[in-house]
Short mmCIF file of N, CA and C in Angstrom, two decimals:
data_model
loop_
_atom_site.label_atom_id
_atom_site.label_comp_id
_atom_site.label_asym_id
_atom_site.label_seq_id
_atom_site.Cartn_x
_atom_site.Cartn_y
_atom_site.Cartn_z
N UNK A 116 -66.47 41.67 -49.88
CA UNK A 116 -67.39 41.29 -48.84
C UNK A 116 -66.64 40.97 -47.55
N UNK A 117 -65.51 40.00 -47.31
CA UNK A 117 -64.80 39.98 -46.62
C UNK A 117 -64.13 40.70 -46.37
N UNK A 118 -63.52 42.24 -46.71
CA UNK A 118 -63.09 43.56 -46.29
C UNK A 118 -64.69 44.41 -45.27
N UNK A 119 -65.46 43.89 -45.49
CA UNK A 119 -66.67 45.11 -45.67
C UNK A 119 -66.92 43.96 -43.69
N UNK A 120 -66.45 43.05 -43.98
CA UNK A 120 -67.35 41.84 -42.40
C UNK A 120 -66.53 42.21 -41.45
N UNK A 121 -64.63 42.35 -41.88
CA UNK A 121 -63.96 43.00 -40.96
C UNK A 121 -63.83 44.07 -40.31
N UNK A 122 -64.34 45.02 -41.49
CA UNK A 122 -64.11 46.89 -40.89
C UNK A 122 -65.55 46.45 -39.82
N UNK A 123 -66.89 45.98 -40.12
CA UNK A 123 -67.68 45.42 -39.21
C UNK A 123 -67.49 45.46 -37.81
N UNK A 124 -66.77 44.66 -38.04
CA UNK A 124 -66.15 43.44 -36.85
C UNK A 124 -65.26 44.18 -36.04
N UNK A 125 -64.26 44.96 -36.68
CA UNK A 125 -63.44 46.12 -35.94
C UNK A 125 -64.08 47.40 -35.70
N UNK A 126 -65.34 48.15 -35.79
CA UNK A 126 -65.98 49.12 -35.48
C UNK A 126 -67.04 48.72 -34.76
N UNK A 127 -67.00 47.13 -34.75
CA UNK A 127 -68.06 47.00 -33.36
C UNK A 127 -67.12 46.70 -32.47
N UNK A 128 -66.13 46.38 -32.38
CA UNK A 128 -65.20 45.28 -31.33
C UNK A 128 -64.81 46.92 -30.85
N UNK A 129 -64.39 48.12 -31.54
CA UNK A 129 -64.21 49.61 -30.71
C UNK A 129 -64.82 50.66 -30.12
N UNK A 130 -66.53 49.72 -30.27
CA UNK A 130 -67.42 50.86 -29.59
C UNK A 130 -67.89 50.07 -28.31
N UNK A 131 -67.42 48.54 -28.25
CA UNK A 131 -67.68 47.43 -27.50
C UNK A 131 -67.06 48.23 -26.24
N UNK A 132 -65.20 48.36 -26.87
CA UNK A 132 -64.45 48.58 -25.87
C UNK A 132 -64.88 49.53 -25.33
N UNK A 133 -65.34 50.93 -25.93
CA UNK A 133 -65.21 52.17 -25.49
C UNK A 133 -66.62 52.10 -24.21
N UNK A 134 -67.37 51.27 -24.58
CA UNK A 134 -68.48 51.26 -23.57
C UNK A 134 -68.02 50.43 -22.55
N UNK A 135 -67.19 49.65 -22.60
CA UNK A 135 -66.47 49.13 -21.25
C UNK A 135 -66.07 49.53 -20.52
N UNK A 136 -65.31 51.04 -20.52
CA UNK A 136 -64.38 51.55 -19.67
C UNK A 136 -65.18 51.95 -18.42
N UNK A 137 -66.72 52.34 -18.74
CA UNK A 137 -67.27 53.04 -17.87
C UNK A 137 -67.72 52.91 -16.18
N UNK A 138 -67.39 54.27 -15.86
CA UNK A 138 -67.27 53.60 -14.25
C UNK A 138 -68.47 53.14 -13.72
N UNK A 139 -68.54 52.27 -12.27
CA UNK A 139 -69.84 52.06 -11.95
C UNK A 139 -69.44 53.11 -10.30
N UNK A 140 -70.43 53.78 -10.49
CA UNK A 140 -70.29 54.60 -9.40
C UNK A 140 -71.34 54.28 -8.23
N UNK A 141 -71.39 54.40 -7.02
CA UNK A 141 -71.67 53.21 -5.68
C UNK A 141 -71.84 54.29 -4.74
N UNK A 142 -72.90 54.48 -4.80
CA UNK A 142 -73.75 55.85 -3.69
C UNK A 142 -74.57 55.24 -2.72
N UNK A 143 -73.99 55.58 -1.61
CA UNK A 143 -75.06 54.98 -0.31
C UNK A 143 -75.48 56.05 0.33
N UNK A 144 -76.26 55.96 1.02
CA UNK A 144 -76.70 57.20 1.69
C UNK A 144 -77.09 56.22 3.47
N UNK A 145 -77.58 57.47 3.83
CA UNK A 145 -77.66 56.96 5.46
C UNK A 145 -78.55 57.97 6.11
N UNK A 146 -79.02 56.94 7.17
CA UNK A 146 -79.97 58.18 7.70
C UNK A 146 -79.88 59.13 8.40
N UNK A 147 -80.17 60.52 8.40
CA UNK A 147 -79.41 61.81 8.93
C UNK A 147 -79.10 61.66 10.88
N UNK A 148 -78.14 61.69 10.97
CA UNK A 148 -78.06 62.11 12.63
C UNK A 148 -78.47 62.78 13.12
N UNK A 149 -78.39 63.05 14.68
CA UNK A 149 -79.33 64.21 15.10
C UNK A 149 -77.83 65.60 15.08
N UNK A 150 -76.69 65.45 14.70
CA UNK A 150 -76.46 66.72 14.64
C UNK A 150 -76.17 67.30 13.14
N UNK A 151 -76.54 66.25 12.78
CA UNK A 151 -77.33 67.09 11.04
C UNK A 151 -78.29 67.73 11.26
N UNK A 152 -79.51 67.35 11.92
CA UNK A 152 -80.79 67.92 11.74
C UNK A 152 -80.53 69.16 13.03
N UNK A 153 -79.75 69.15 13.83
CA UNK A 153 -79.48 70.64 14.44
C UNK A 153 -78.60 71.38 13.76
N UNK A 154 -77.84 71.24 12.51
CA UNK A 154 -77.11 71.93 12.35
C UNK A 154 -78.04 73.04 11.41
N UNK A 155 -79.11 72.22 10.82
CA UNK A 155 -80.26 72.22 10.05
C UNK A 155 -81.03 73.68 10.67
N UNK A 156 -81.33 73.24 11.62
CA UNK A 156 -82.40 73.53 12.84
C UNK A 156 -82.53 73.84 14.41
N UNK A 157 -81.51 74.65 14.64
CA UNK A 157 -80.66 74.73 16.21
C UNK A 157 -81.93 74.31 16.95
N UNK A 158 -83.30 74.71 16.78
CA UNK A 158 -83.80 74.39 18.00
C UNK A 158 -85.49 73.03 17.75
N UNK A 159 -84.37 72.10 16.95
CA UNK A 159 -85.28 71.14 16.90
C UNK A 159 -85.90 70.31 17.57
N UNK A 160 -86.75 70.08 17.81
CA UNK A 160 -87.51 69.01 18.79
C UNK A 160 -87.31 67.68 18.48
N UNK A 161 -86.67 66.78 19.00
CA UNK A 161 -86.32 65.33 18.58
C UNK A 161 -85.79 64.84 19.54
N UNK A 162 -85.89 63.30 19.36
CA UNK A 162 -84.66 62.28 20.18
C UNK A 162 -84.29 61.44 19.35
N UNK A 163 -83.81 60.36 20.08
CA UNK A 163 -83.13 59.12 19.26
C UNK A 163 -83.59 58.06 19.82
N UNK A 164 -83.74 56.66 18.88
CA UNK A 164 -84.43 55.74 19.52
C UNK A 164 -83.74 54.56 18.25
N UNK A 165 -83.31 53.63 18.96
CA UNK A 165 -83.11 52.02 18.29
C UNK A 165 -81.71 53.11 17.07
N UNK A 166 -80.83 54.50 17.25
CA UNK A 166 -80.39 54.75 16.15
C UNK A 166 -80.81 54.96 15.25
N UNK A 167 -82.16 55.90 15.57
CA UNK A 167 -83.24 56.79 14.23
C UNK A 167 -83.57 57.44 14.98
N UNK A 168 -83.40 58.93 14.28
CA UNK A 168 -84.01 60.28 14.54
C UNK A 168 -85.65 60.33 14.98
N UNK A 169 -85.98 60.89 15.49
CA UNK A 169 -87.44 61.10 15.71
C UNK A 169 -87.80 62.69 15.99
N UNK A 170 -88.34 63.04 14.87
CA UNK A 170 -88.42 64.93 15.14
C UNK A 170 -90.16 64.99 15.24
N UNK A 171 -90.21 65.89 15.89
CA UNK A 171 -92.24 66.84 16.42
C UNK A 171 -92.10 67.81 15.53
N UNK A 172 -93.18 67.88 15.41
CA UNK A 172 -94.07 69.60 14.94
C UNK A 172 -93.74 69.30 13.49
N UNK A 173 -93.89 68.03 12.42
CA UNK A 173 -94.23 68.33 11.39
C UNK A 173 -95.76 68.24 10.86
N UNK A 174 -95.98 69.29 10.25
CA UNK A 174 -98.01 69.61 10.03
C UNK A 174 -98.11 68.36 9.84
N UNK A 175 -97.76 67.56 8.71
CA UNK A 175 -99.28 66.15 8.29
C UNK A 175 -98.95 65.47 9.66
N UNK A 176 -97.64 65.41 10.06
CA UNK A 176 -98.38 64.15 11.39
C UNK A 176 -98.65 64.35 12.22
N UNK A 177 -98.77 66.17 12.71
CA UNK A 177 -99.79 66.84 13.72
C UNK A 177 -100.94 66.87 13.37
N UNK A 178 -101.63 66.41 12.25
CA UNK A 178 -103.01 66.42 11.68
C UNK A 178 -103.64 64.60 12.17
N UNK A 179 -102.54 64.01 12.07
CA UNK A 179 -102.90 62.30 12.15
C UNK A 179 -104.13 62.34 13.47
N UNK A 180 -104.54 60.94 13.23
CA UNK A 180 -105.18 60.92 15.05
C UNK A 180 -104.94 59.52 15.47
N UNK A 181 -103.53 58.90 15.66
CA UNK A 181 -102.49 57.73 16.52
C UNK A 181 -103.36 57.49 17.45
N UNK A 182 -102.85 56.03 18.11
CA UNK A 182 -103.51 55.54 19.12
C UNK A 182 -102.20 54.63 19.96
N UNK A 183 -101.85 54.38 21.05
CA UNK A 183 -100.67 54.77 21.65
C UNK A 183 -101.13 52.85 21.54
N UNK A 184 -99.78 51.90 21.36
CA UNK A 184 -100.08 50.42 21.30
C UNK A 184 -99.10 50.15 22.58
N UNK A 185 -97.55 50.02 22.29
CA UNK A 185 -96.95 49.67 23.81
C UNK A 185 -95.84 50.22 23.94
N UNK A 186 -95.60 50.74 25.28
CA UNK A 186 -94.49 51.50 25.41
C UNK A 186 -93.51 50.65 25.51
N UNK A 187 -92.21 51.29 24.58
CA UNK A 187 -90.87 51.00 24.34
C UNK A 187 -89.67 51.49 25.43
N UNK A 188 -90.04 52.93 25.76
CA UNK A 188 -89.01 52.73 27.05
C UNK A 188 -89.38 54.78 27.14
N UNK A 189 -88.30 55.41 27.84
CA UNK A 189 -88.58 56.44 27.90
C UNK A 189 -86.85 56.91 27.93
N UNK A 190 -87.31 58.59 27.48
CA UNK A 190 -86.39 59.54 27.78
C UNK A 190 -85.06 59.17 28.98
N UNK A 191 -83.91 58.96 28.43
CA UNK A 191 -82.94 58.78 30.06
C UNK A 191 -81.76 59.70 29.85
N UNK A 192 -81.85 61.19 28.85
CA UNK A 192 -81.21 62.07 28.82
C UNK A 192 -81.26 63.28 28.38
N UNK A 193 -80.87 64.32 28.41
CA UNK A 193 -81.16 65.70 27.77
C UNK A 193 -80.22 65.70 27.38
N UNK A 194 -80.23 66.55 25.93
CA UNK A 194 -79.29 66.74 25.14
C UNK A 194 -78.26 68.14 25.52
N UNK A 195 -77.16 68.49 25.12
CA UNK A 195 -76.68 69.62 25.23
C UNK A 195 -75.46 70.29 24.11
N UNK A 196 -75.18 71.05 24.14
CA UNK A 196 -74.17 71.29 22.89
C UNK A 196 -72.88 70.77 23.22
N UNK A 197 -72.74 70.70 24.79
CA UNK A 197 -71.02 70.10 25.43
C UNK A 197 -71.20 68.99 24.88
N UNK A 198 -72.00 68.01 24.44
CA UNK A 198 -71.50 66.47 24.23
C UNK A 198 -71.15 66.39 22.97
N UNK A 199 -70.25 65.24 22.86
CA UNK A 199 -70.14 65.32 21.78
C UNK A 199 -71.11 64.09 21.06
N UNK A 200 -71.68 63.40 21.70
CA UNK A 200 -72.62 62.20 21.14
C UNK A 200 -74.02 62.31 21.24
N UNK A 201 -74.65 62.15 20.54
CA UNK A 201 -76.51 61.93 20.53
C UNK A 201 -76.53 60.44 20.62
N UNK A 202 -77.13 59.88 21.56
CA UNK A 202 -77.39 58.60 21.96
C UNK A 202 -78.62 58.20 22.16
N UNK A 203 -79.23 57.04 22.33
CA UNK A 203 -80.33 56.27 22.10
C UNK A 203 -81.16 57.21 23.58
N UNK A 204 -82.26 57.28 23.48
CA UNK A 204 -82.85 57.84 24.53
C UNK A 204 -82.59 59.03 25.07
N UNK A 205 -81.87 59.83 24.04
CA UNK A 205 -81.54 61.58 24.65
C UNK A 205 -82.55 62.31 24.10
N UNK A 206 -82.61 63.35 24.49
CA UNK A 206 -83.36 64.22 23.78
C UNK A 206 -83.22 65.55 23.93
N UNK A 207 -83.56 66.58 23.00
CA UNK A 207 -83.71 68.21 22.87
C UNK A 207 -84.34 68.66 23.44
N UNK A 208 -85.68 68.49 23.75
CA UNK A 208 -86.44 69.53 24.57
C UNK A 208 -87.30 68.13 25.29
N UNK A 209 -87.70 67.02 25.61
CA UNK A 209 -88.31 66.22 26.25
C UNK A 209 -87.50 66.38 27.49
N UNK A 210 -88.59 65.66 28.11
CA UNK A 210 -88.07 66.06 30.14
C UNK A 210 -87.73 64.49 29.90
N UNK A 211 -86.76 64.03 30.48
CA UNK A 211 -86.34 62.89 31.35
C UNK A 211 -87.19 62.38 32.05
N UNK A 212 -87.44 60.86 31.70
CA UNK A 212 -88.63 60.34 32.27
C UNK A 212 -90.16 59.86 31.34
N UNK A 213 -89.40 61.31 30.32
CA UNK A 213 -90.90 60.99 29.54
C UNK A 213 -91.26 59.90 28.75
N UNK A 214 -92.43 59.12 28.62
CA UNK A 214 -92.71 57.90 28.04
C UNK A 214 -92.55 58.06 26.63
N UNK A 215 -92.07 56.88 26.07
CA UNK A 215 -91.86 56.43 24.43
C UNK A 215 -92.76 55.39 24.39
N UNK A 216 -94.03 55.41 23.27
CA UNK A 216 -95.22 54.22 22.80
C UNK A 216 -95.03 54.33 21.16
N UNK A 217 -94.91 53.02 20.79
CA UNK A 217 -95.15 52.94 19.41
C UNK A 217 -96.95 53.33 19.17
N UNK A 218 -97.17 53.37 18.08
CA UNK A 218 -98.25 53.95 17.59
C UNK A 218 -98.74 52.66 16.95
N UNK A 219 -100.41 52.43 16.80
CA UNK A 219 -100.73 51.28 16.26
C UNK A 219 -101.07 51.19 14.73
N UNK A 220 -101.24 52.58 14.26
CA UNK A 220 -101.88 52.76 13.28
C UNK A 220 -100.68 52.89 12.23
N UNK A 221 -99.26 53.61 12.69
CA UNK A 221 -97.89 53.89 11.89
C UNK A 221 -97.04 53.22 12.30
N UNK A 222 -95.82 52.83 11.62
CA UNK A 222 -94.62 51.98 12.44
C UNK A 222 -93.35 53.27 12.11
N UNK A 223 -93.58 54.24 11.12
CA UNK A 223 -92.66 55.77 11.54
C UNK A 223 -93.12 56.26 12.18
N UNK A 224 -93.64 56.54 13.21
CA UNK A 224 -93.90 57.48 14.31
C UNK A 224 -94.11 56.81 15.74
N UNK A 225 -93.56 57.86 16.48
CA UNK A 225 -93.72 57.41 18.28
C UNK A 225 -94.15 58.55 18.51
N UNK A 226 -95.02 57.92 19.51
CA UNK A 226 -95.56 58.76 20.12
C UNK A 226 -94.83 58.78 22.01
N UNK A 227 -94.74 60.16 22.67
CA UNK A 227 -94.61 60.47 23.58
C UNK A 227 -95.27 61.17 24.48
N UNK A 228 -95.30 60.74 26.11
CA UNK A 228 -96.39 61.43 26.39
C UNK A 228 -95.31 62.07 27.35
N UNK A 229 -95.35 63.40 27.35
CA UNK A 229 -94.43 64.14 27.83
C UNK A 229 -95.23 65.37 28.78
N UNK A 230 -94.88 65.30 30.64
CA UNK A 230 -95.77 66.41 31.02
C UNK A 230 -96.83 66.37 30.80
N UNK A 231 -97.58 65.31 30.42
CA UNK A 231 -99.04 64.83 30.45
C UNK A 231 -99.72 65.40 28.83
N UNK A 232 -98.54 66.13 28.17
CA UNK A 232 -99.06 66.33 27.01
C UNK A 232 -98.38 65.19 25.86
N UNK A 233 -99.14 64.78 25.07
CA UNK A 233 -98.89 63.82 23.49
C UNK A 233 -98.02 64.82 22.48
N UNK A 234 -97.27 64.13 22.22
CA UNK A 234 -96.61 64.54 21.08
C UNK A 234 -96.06 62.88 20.15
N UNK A 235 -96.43 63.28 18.66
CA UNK A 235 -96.15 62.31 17.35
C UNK A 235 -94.07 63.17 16.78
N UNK A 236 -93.84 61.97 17.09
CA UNK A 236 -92.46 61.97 16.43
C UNK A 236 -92.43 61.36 15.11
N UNK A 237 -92.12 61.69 14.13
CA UNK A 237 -91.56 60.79 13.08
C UNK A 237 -90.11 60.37 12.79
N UNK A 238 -89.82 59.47 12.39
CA UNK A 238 -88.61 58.58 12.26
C UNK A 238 -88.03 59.32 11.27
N UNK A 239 -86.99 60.15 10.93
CA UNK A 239 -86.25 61.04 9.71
C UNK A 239 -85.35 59.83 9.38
N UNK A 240 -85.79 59.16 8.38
CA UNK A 240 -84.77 57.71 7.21
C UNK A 240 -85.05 58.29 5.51
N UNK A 241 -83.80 57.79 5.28
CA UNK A 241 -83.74 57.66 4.15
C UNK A 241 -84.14 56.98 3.71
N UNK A 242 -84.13 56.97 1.89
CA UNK A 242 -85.39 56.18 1.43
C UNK A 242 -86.56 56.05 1.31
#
């Protein structure tokens, strides 16, 4: 009986160990830049705002019907392939000048009123 408690005791104490070794592996992710989503998409419609993407022309949130709550600030750059940085308030195809409003109904999407026409951005985050 006391042979039979040890082999026990030593075939649990070696499957103990063997499950110890195992790694813990530590994956973060982050939310895509804007020259991910052009590398994606050369001629994407987006800017940047607070350091989050904001891309147009996806169907469900061209279907939404937003209601514009308070403007946050506007457009103070155009983007180009010479730079090497995408910065807060640049943009791809928006004119300089154009207004940025949060939306009352979503807190991912801005809305812009650009050239007197509306356009819904959504926030591209992970998670």
């Amino acid at each position: 009986m006391k042979k039979l408690f040890i082999m026990l005791l030593l075939l649990l104490s070696i499957y103990a160990s063997g499950c110890a070794d195992s790694e813990t592996k530590i994956v973060s992710s982050k939310n895509p830049d804007a020259s991910e989503i052009l590398a994606l998409e050369k001629n994407a419609d987006l800017f940047q705002w607070n350091n989050i993407v904001y891309k147009t022309d996806v169907d469900w949130v061209n279907d939404l019907k937003l209601s514009k709550e308070k403007q946050l600030g506007e457009i103070t750059e155009s983007y180009s392939e010479h730079l090497n940085e995408f910065k807060d308030g640049m943009a791809t195809k928006l004119q300089k000048g154009s207004k940025i409003f949060t939306a009352k109904e979503r807190d991912d999407i801005l809305i812009v009123k650009d050239n007197g026409k509306v356009k819904y951005y959504l926030a591209l985050v992970e998670g």
